[in-house]
XYZ file of C-alpha atoms in Angstrom:
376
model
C 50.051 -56.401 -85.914
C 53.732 -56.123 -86.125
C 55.785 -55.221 -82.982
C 59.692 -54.619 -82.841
C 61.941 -56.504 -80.060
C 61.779 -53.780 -77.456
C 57.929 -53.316 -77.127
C 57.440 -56.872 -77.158
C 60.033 -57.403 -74.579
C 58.965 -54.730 -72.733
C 55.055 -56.623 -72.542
C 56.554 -60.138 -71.643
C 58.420 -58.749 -68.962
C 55.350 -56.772 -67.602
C 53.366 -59.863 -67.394
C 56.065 -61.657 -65.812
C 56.554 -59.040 -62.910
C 52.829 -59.842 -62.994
C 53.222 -63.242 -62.335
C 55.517 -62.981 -59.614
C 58.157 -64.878 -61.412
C 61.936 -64.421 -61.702
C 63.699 -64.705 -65.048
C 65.721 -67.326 -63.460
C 62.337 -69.011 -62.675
C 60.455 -68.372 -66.109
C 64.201 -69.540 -67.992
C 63.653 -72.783 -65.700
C 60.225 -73.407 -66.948
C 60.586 -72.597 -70.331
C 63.966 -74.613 -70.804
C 65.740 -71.098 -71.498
C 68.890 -69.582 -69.931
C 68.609 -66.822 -67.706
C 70.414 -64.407 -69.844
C 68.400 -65.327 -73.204
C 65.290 -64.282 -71.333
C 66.863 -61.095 -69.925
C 67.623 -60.407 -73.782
C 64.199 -61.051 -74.736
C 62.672 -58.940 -72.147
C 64.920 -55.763 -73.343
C 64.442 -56.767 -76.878
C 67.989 -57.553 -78.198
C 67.220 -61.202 -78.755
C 64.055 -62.337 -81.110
C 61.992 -64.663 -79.830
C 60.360 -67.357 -81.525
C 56.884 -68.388 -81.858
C 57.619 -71.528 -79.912
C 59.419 -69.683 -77.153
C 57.347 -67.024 -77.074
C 54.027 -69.809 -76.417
C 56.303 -71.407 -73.867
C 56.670 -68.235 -71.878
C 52.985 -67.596 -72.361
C 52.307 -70.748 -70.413
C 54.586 -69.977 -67.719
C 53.105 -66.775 -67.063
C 48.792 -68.090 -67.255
C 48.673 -65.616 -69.819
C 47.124 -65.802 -73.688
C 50.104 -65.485 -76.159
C 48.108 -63.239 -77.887
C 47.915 -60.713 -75.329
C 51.557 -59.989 -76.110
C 50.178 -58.223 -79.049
C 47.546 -56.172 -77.751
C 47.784 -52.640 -76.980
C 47.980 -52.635 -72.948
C 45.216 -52.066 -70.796
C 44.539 -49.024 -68.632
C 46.162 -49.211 -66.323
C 45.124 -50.513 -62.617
C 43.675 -48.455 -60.309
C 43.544 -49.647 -57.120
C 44.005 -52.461 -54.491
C 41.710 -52.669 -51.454
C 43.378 -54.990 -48.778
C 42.938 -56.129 -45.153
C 46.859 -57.031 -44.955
C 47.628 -53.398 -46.003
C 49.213 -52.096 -48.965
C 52.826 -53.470 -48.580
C 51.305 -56.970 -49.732
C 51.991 -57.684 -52.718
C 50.000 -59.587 -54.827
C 50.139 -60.505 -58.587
C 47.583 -62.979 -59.170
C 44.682 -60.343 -58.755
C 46.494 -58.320 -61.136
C 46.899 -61.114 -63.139
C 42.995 -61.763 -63.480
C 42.023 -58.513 -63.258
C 44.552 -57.898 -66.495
C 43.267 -60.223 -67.920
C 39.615 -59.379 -67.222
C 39.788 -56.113 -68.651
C 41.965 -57.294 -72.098
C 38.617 -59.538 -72.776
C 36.058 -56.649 -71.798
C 38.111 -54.176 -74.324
C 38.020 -57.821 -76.758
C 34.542 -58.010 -76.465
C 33.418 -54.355 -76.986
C 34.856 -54.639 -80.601
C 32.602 -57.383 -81.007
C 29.635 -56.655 -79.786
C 28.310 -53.512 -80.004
C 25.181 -52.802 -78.236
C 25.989 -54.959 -75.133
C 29.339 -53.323 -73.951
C 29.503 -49.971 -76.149
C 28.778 -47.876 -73.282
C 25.794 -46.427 -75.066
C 23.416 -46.811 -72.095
C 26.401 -46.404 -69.604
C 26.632 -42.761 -70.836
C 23.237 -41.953 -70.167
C 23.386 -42.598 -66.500
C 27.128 -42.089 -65.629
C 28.295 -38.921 -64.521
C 29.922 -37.110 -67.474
C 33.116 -36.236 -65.385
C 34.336 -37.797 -62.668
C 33.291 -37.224 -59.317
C 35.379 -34.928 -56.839
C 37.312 -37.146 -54.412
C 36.069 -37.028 -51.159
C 38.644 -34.839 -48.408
C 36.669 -35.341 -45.375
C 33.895 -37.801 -44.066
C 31.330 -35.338 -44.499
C 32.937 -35.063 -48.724
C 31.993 -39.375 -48.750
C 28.726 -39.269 -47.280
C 28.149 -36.756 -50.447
C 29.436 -38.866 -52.693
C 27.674 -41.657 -51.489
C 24.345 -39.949 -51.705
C 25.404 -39.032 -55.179
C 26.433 -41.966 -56.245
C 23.126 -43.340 -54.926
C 21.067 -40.986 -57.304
C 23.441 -41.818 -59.912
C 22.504 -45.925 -59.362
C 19.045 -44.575 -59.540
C 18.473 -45.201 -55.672
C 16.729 -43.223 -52.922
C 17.791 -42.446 -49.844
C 16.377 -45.043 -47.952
C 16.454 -48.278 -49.797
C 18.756 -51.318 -49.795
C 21.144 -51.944 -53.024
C 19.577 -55.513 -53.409
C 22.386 -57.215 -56.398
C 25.255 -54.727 -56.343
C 26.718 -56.240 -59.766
C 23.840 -55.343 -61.992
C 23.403 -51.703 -60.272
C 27.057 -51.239 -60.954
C 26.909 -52.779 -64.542
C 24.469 -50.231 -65.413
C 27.267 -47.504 -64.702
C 29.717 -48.995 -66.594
C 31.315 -51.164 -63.869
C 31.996 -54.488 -64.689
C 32.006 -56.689 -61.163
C 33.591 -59.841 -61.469
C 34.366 -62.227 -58.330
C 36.952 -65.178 -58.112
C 37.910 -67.130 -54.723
C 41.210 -66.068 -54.424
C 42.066 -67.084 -51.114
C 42.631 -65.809 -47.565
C 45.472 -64.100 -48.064
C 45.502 -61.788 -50.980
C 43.596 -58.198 -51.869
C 40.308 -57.924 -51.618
C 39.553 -55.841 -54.973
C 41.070 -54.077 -57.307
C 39.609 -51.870 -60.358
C 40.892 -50.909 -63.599
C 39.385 -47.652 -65.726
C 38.674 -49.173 -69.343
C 38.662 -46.421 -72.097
C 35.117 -47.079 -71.762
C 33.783 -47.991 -68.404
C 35.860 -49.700 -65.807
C 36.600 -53.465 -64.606
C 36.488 -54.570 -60.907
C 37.425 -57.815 -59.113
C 36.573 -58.807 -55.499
C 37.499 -61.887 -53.863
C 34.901 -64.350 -53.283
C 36.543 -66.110 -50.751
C 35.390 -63.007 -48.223
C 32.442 -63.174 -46.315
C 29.355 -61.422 -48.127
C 29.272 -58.729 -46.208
C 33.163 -57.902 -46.832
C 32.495 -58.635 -49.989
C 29.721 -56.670 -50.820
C 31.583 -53.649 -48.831
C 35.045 -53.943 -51.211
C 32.488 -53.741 -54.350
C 30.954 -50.207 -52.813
C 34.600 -49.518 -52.069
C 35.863 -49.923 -55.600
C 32.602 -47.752 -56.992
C 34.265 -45.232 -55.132
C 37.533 -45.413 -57.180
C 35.820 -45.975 -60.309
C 33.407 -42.661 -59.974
C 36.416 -40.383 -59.106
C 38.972 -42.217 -61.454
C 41.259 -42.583 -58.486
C 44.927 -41.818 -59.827
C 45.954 -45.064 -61.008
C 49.415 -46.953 -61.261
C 50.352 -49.911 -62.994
C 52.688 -51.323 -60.430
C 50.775 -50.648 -57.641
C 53.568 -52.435 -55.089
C 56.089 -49.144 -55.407
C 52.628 -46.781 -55.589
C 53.339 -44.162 -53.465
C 48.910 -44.676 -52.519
C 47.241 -41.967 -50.444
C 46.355 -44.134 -47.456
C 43.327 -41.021 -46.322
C 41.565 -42.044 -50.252
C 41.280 -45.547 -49.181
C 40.153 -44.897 -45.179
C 37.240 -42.064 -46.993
C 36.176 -44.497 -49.842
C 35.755 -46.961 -46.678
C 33.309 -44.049 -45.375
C 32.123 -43.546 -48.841
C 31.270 -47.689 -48.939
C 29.090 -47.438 -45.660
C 27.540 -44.813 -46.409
C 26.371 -46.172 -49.636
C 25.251 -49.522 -48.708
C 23.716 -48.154 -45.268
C 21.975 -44.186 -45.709
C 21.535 -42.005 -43.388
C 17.932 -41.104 -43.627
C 17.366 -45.110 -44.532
C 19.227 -46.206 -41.505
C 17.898 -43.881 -39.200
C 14.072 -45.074 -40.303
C 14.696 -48.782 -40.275
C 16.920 -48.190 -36.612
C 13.888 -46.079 -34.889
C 11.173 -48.937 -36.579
C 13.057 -52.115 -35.320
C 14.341 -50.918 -32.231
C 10.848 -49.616 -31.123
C 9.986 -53.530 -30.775
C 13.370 -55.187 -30.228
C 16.127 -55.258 -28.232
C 19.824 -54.613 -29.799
C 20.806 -58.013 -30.508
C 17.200 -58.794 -32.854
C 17.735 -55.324 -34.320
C 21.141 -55.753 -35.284
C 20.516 -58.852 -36.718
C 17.218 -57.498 -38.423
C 18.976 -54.500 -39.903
C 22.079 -55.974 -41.386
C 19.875 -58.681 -43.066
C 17.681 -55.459 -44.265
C 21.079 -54.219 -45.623
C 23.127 -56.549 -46.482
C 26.055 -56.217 -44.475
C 28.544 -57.166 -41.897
C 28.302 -56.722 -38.283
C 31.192 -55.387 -38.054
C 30.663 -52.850 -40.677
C 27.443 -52.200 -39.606
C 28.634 -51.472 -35.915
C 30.879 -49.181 -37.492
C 28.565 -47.508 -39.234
C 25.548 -47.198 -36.371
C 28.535 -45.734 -34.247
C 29.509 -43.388 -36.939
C 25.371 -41.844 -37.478
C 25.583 -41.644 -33.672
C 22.868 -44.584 -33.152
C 25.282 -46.715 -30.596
C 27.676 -46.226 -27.871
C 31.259 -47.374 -28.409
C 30.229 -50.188 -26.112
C 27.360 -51.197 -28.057
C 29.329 -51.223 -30.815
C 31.469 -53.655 -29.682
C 28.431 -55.912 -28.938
C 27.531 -55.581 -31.822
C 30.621 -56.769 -33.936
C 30.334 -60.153 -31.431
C 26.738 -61.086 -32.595
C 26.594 -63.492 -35.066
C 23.354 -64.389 -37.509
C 22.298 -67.950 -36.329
C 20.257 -70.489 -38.593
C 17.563 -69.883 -36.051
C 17.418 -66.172 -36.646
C 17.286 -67.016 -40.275
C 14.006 -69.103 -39.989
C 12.366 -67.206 -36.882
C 12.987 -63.960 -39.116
C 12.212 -65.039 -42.233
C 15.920 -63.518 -43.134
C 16.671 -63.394 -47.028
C 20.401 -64.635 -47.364
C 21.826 -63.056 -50.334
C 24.495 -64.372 -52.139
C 26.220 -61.872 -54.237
C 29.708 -62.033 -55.678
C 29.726 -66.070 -54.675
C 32.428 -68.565 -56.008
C 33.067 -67.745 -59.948
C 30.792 -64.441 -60.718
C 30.725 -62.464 -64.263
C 28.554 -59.903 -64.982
C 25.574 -60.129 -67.105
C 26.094 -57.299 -69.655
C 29.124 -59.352 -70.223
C 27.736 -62.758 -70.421
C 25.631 -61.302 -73.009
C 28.172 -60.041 -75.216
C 29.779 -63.729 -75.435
C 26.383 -65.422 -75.970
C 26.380 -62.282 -78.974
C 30.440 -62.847 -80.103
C 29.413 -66.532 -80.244
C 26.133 -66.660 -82.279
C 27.427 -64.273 -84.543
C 30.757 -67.075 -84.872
C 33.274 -64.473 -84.189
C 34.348 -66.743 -81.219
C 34.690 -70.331 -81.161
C 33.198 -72.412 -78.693
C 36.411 -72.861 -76.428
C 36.910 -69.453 -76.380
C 32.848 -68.488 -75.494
C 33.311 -70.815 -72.537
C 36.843 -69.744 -71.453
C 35.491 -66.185 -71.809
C 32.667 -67.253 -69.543
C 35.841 -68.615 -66.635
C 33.685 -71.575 -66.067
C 29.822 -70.325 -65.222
C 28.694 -71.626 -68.334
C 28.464 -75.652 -69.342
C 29.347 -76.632 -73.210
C 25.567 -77.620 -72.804
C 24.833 -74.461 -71.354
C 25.617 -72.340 -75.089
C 23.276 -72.037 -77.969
C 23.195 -74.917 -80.595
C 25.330 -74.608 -84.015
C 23.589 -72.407 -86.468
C 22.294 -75.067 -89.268
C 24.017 -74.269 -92.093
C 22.327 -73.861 -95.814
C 23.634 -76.016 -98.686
C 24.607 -72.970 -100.610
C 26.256 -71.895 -97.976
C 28.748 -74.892 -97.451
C 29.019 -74.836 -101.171
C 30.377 -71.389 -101.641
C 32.698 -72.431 -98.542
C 34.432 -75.198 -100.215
C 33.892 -73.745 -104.311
């Protein structure tokens, strides 16, 4: 593919506002002057292949994704710092997430084509909630949509959502970044969550970024100046409760439990049942009118103990944990790289480090004729 000056400019300086870096401080790494990379960026200077890998390491980016066509763009951030902090390494790996999704659907067919997304998926996207009484809606939607009832727990939220068309992938970014953020693919959407969360936050910013993904929240690539509607976020928050905890399944599993236990065992009892937080489930038995404010507040200070664990017999789930990449996508590497459209380097850099070299299918062995009509 052949790109002039300015569009190729215009994509290295995208991924360096990205990155977080100043020209001044890509120049310094790259052994450029400030001005020649100001000149690159708005395409008046050609850059060469050499330069142009150089800047490509400065940024963590591929070189070739200077010469892809961008992706959709990014749809939302969920953080617990607000939304004045900035952050460009989630939209660095979420980026880059979503270019190898899109890379992968041209390759394998059948495991990423959306096919069997487009069965289940609503064909339109869903309204966006105005009111808390518009999420719980959704959320019961969005529960028949994931093929769930009203009462049951979402046991592994990244193969429900894969089934929909939403890719979850998890990476320990830290403390003090976003917790998610979602991009809409032409086909299907991309999300990230930060592993480094507790699973119950966790688990809650997936639900949250379902929300954005079934009503294809208005999107911006540079979501720092996004003017965001702050009520979206507070009734996807709503939306994310009321999808991981039900109504009519919270109110059966509240009446069972608390007819034999008092409020700390139930607590613990039903957030194990659920899979979530105290603190979002406190919010939540408030919110359905189970609890008094002061309960609530109890509730938020009890803690699961190793002792509950084994008196219960308490499953402790682990999803989105350390490195996590979604099946329907592990499968279309394993497919990319049996077929020998990828190389091994790339399978396993595709796979961000859940996969051993061991861990990949042997070489095909190769028939004489073939080798022959290789080197003839």
């Amino acid at each position: 593919m052949v790109l002039d000056e300015g569009t190729l400019g215009s994509r290295v300086r995208d991924a360096r506002e990205r990155s977080g870096l100043k020209q001044g401080e890509v120049a310094q790494l790259v052994g450029l002057d400030r001005t020649v990379v100001n000149k690159i960026e708005s395409g008046t200077r050609r850059v060469t292949a050499l330069e142009l890998a150089a800047i490509a390491t400065a940024l963590g980016v591929r070189m070739s994704s200077f010469f892809e066509e961008p992706t959709p763009a990014l749809v939302s951030h969920r953080s617990h710092q607000g939304l004045d902090v900035a952050d460009s390494r989630i939209d660095r790996i979420l980026a880059d997430a979503a270019a190898d999704t899109e890379f992968l659907m041209t390759l394998a067919p059948g495991e990423l084509d959306g096919s069997s997304w487009q069965s289940r998926s609503p064909a339109e996207p869903l309204e966006r909630p105005d009111s808390g009484a518009a999420s719980e809606d959704l959320a019961r939607r969005a529960r028949s949509v994931l093929g769930l009832d009203e009462v049951e727990p979402i046991d592994d939220l990244v193969a429900r959502f894969s089934e929909i068309g939403l890719l979850v992938f998890a990476v320990d970014l830290g403390p003090d970044t976003a917790d998610a953020g979602t991009i809409l693919l032409r086909q299907g959407g991309v999300s990230l969550v930060n592993s480094h969360n507790k699973i119950g936050r966790r688990r809650l910013a997936a639900a949250h970024e379902l929300g954005h993904y079934l009503v294809a929240d208005e999107y911006t690539i540079d979501w720092r100046v996004f003017d965001h509607n702050t009520d979206i976020e507070a009734r996807l928050d709503r939306f994310a409760r009321a999808l991981l905890l039900p109504s009519p399944g919270m109110a059966a599993e509240w009446s069972r439990l608390s007819a034999h236990h008092e409020l700390r065992e139930t607590v613990v009892l039903l957030g194990s049942h659920f899979r979530v937080d105290m603190a979002t489930l406190a919010r939540r038995l408030q919110e359905l009118g189970h609890i008094s404010a002061d309960e609530a507040a109890f509730v938020r200070r009890v803690t699961t103990t190793q002792a509950d664990i084994v008196d219960f017999g308490l499953r402790v789930p682990a999803d989105l944990a350390g490195t996590t990449v979604p099946i329907p996508f592990q499968k279309a590497v394993l497919h990319a790289f049996r077929n020998e459209q990828i190389s091994r380097e790339r399978a396993l850099e595709l796979l961000r480090g859940t996969f051993a070299d061991d861990d990949l299918p042997a070489p095909r062995t190769r028939r004489e004729d073939e080798i022959w009509n290789f080197v003839a």
